[in-house]
Amino acid sequence: MLKVEDINVYYGNIQALKGVTLEINQGEIVTLIGANGAGKSTLLKTISGLLKPKNGQVLYEGKSIGGKQAQAIVKQGISHVPEGRRVFANMTVQENLELGAFLRKDKAGMKEDMERVYVLFPRLLERLKQQAGTLSGGEQQMLAMGRALMARPKLLLLDEPSMGLAPLLVKTIFRIIEEINATGTTILLVEQNANLALSIADRAYVVETGRIVLAGTAEELTSSEKVKMAYLGGH
């Protein structure tokens, strides 16, 4: 479904991604694990059109999307839930969700998706008229995910969905990620909690200083000594 081939990405003179190659198949949950600053978020931003690769290519369903504008990429079926949630604080929950569908014209489909979001996140239904800035961190994360789903993505990019959340809420968010995947949405997940990410993923890539240093099934990486020592707390 998605193929990233040998991409190099720079912030000014600093090279953030160095010849990264990976692929994601339809229906999978693929996770990227690695330390802060390894280049994981940069990779998601490059796929969603927020950053342009200097060279190499990003292919989505066989077509090159590297360097295309972000909204053209959303139109093609890729939604990105950025790190730090980025909800529109002064708008209500409902207005935030409606914004997620701003490129769509199919009113009936939008209504259907809005109802699906309420089923996945009942808390949002209770807070419909509330300003997004007054929600808790967990509720804002739910809203950011719900808003991304309103574009009816085929591929959902999730950047650190558990960041700053209480353990119980993290469990809930991860259960919902699995539910979203079970309905046919492919997921690329960046997550600091490597144990949790590997527990729901099909496959994983380990990113270190802008390079992919390991790749395999989630089971292979969970049992890899190197991954255990570096990312799974050594046990």
Coordinates of C-alpha atoms in Angstrom, one line a residue:
M1 CA 0.0 0.0 0.0
L2 CA 2.8 2.4 0.9
K3 CA 6.4 2.1 -0.1
V4 CA 9.1 4.5 1.0
E5 CA 12.3 4.1 -1.1
D6 CA 15.7 5.4 0.0
I7 CA 14.5 8.8 1.1
N8 CA 16.7 11.5 2.5
V9 CA 15.1 14.4 4.5
Y10 CA 16.9 17.5 5.8
Y11 CA 16.0 20.3 8.2
G12 CA 18.3 23.0 6.8
N13 CA 21.7 21.5 6.8
I14 CA 20.9 18.7 9.3
Q15 CA 20.0 15.4 7.8
A16 CA 17.1 13.8 9.6
L17 CA 16.5 10.7 7.5
K18 CA 19.3 8.8 5.8
G19 CA 18.2 6.5 3.0
V20 CA 15.1 5.2 4.7
T21 CA 13.2 2.3 3.0
L22 CA 10.1 0.6 4.3
E23 CA 6.8 -0.7 3.2
I24 CA 3.3 -1.2 4.6
N25 CA 0.8 -3.7 3.3
Q26 CA -3.0 -3.2 3.2
G27 CA -4.6 -3.9 6.6
E28 CA -1.4 -4.0 8.7
I29 CA -0.5 -2.2 11.9
V30 CA 3.2 -1.3 11.4
T31 CA 5.1 0.4 14.3
L32 CA 8.2 2.5 14.3
I33 CA 10.2 2.3 17.5
G34 CA 13.3 4.3 18.5
A35 CA 14.6 7.0 20.8
N36 CA 13.4 10.6 20.8
G37 CA 14.9 12.5 17.8
A38 CA 15.6 9.3 15.9
G39 CA 13.6 10.5 12.9
K40 CA 10.2 8.7 13.4
S41 CA 8.0 11.9 13.4
T42 CA 10.0 13.2 10.4
L43 CA 9.1 10.1 8.5
L44 CA 5.4 10.5 9.2
K45 CA 5.6 14.1 8.2
T46 CA 7.3 13.2 5.0
I47 CA 4.6 10.6 4.1
S48 CA 1.8 13.1 4.9
G49 CA 3.3 15.9 2.8
L50 CA 4.4 18.2 5.7
L51 CA 8.0 17.7 4.7
K52 CA 9.5 17.1 1.3
P53 CA 12.2 14.5 0.7
K54 CA 15.4 15.7 -0.9
N55 CA 15.5 12.5 -2.9
G56 CA 14.1 9.0 -2.9
Q57 CA 10.4 8.4 -3.3
V58 CA 7.2 7.8 -1.4
L59 CA 4.8 5.6 -3.3
Y60 CA 1.2 5.2 -2.2
E61 CA -0.9 2.6 -4.0
G62 CA 1.8 2.6 -6.7
K63 CA 1.7 6.4 -7.3
S64 CA 4.4 8.8 -6.2
I65 CA 3.2 11.2 -3.5
G66 CA 6.6 12.5 -2.3
G67 CA 6.6 16.3 -2.3
K68 CA 2.8 16.6 -2.9
Q69 CA 0.8 19.1 -0.9
A70 CA -0.6 17.8 2.4
Q71 CA -4.2 18.3 1.5
A72 CA -3.8 16.4 -1.8
I73 CA -2.4 13.5 0.2
V74 CA -5.4 13.6 2.6
K75 CA -7.7 13.5 -0.4
Q76 CA -5.9 10.3 -1.5
G77 CA -6.7 8.6 1.8
I78 CA -3.8 9.3 4.2
S79 CA -4.6 11.0 7.6
H80 CA -2.0 12.1 10.1
V81 CA -2.6 12.5 13.8
P82 CA 0.4 14.6 14.9
E83 CA 2.3 14.4 18.1
G84 CA 0.9 16.7 20.7
R85 CA -2.7 16.3 19.4
R86 CA -3.1 19.8 17.9
V87 CA -6.8 20.2 18.3
F88 CA -8.4 23.6 17.6
A89 CA -8.7 24.8 21.2
N90 CA -11.3 27.5 20.7
M91 CA -13.6 25.4 18.6
T92 CA -16.1 22.9 19.9
V93 CA -15.6 19.1 19.7
Q94 CA -18.2 18.9 16.9
E95 CA -16.5 21.7 14.9
N96 CA -13.2 20.0 15.2
L97 CA -14.7 16.8 13.9
E98 CA -16.4 18.6 11.0
L99 CA -13.1 20.1 10.0
G100 CA -11.7 16.6 9.6
A101 CA -14.1 16.2 6.8
F102 CA -13.5 19.5 5.1
L103 CA -12.5 18.0 1.8
R104 CA -15.6 15.8 1.5
K105 CA -18.9 16.5 -0.1
D106 CA -20.8 13.3 0.7
K107 CA -23.1 14.4 3.5
A108 CA -24.6 11.0 4.2
G109 CA -21.1 9.4 4.4
M110 CA -20.0 12.2 6.7
K111 CA -23.0 11.6 9.0
E112 CA -22.2 7.9 9.1
D113 CA -18.5 8.5 9.9
M114 CA -19.5 11.0 12.7
E115 CA -21.7 8.3 14.2
R116 CA -18.8 5.8 14.0
V117 CA -16.5 8.3 15.8
Y118 CA -19.1 8.5 18.6
V119 CA -19.3 4.7 18.9
L120 CA -15.5 4.5 19.1
F121 CA -15.2 7.5 21.4
P122 CA -18.5 7.9 23.5
R123 CA -16.8 10.5 25.6
L124 CA -16.7 12.9 22.6
L125 CA -20.5 12.6 22.2
E126 CA -20.9 13.8 25.8
R127 CA -18.6 16.8 25.1
L128 CA -19.9 17.8 21.7
K129 CA -20.6 21.5 22.4
Q130 CA -17.5 21.9 24.7
Q131 CA -14.5 23.8 23.5
A132 CA -11.7 21.4 22.6
G133 CA -9.2 23.4 24.8
T134 CA -11.1 22.5 27.9
L135 CA -10.9 18.7 27.4
S136 CA -8.4 16.5 29.3
G137 CA -5.3 15.2 27.5
G138 CA -6.9 11.9 26.9
E139 CA -10.1 13.4 25.4
Q140 CA -8.0 15.6 23.2
Q141 CA -6.2 12.5 21.9
M142 CA -9.6 10.9 21.2
L143 CA -10.7 14.1 19.4
A144 CA -7.5 14.2 17.3
M145 CA -8.0 10.6 16.2
G146 CA -11.7 11.1 15.6
R147 CA -11.0 14.2 13.5
A148 CA -8.5 12.2 11.4
L149 CA -11.1 9.4 10.9
M150 CA -13.6 11.9 9.5
A151 CA -11.5 12.1 6.3
R152 CA -12.2 8.4 5.9
P153 CA -8.5 7.4 5.6
K154 CA -7.3 4.2 4.2
L155 CA -4.0 4.7 5.9
L156 CA -3.8 6.4 9.4
L157 CA -0.5 7.8 10.7
L158 CA -0.4 8.0 14.5
D159 CA 2.4 9.9 16.2
E160 CA 2.8 9.2 19.9
P161 CA -0.9 8.6 20.7
S162 CA -0.1 7.6 24.4
M163 CA 2.1 10.6 25.2
G164 CA 1.3 12.2 28.5
L165 CA -1.7 10.0 29.2
A166 CA -2.6 8.0 32.3
P167 CA -2.0 4.2 32.0
L168 CA -5.7 3.3 32.0
L169 CA -6.4 5.8 29.2
V170 CA -3.4 4.5 27.2
K171 CA -5.0 1.0 27.3
T172 CA -8.3 2.5 26.0
I173 CA -6.6 4.3 23.2
F174 CA -4.7 1.2 22.1
R175 CA -7.9 -0.9 22.2
I176 CA -9.5 1.7 19.9
I177 CA -6.5 1.6 17.5
E178 CA -7.0 -2.1 17.2
E179 CA -10.8 -1.5 16.5
I180 CA -10.0 1.0 13.8
N181 CA -7.6 -1.4 12.2
A182 CA -10.2 -4.2 12.4
T183 CA -12.6 -2.2 10.3
G184 CA -10.0 -2.1 7.5
T185 CA -7.9 1.0 8.1
T186 CA -4.1 0.4 7.8
I187 CA -2.0 2.0 10.5
L188 CA 1.5 3.3 10.8
L189 CA 2.2 3.9 14.5
V190 CA 5.0 5.9 16.2
E191 CA 5.0 5.1 19.9
Q192 CA 7.5 5.6 22.8
N193 CA 5.9 2.7 24.6
A194 CA 7.6 0.0 22.6
N195 CA 6.1 -2.9 24.5
L196 CA 2.6 -1.7 23.9
A197 CA 3.3 -0.9 20.3
L198 CA 4.7 -4.3 19.5
S199 CA 1.9 -6.0 21.3
I200 CA -0.6 -4.8 18.7
A201 CA 1.6 -4.5 15.6
D202 CA 2.1 -7.0 12.8
R203 CA 5.5 -5.7 11.9
A204 CA 8.0 -3.1 13.2
Y205 CA 11.0 -1.1 12.2
V206 CA 13.6 0.3 14.6
V207 CA 14.8 3.8 13.7
E208 CA 18.2 5.1 15.0
T209 CA 19.7 8.4 14.1
G210 CA 17.7 8.7 10.8
R211 CA 18.3 5.1 9.7
I212 CA 16.3 1.9 9.9
V213 CA 18.6 -0.5 11.7
L214 CA 16.2 -3.5 12.3
A215 CA 13.0 -4.7 10.7
G216 CA 10.8 -7.7 11.3
T217 CA 7.6 -9.1 12.6
A218 CA 6.5 -7.7 16.0
E219 CA 7.3 -11.1 17.5
E220 CA 10.8 -11.2 16.1
L221 CA 11.6 -7.7 17.4
T222 CA 10.0 -8.4 20.8
S223 CA 12.3 -11.4 21.3
S224 CA 15.4 -9.6 19.8
E225 CA 18.1 -9.1 22.5
K226 CA 19.1 -5.7 21.1
V227 CA 15.5 -4.5 21.1
K228 CA 14.9 -5.8 24.6
M229 CA 18.0 -4.0 26.0
A230 CA 17.4 -0.7 24.2
Y231 CA 13.6 -0.3 24.2
L232 CA 11.9 -2.9 26.3
G233 CA 13.5 -2.2 29.6
G234 CA 16.0 -5.0 29.4
H235 CA 13.5 -7.9 30.1

